[in-house]
């Protein structure tokens, strides 16, 4: 995916622009990671997590698609120029594990923990949504953001 310059010509590669934007939100990334880590929810019970994600997607003016699911969501960011659509995905559920940590941001939900990185996945995806929403006028194509519930369920 590439960005357009002021004349509508292909400009800087998007990865360079994104890296530049990431520095601006370093503190926000840390706050969000800690929030997600402190509020783990089990599969199909990710209500607060989903509400938190939806709050930001609304703030970023990224439309959420109707999936019919109670938790999780899919949002679609369209660039200013039609083009390919890519999808980015993160798991949002936690495990039924008790956290034994002295970190100041440990789980506030007893018996539940983001023990395998889903807190980092959500933070990364939400951060990508934030940054790409700011670059939407320069995007050629679309991005789907998939926040998947219940990945940890064994069927």
PDB file of C-alpha atoms in Angstrom, residues 22-32:
ATOM      1  CA  UNK A  22       4.078   5.674  15.734  1.00  0.00           C
ATOM      2  CA  UNK A  23       6.572   7.785  17.653  1.00  0.00           C
ATOM      3  CA  UNK A  24       3.869  10.349  18.303  1.00  0.00           C
ATOM      4  CA  UNK A  25       1.680   7.795  20.115  1.00  0.00           C
ATOM      5  CA  UNK A  26       4.250   5.939  22.209  1.00  0.00           C
ATOM      6  CA  UNK A  27       2.589   6.897  25.517  1.00  0.00           C
ATOM      7  CA  UNK A  28      -0.869   6.053  24.213  1.00  0.00           C
ATOM      8  CA  UNK A  29       0.303   2.602  23.086  1.00  0.00           C
ATOM      9  CA  UNK A  30       1.640   1.883  26.581  1.00  0.00           C
ATOM     10  CA  UNK A  31      -1.590   3.058  28.249  1.00  0.00           C
ATOM     11  CA  UNK A  32      -3.733   0.903  25.969  1.00  0.00           C
TER      12      UNK A  32
END
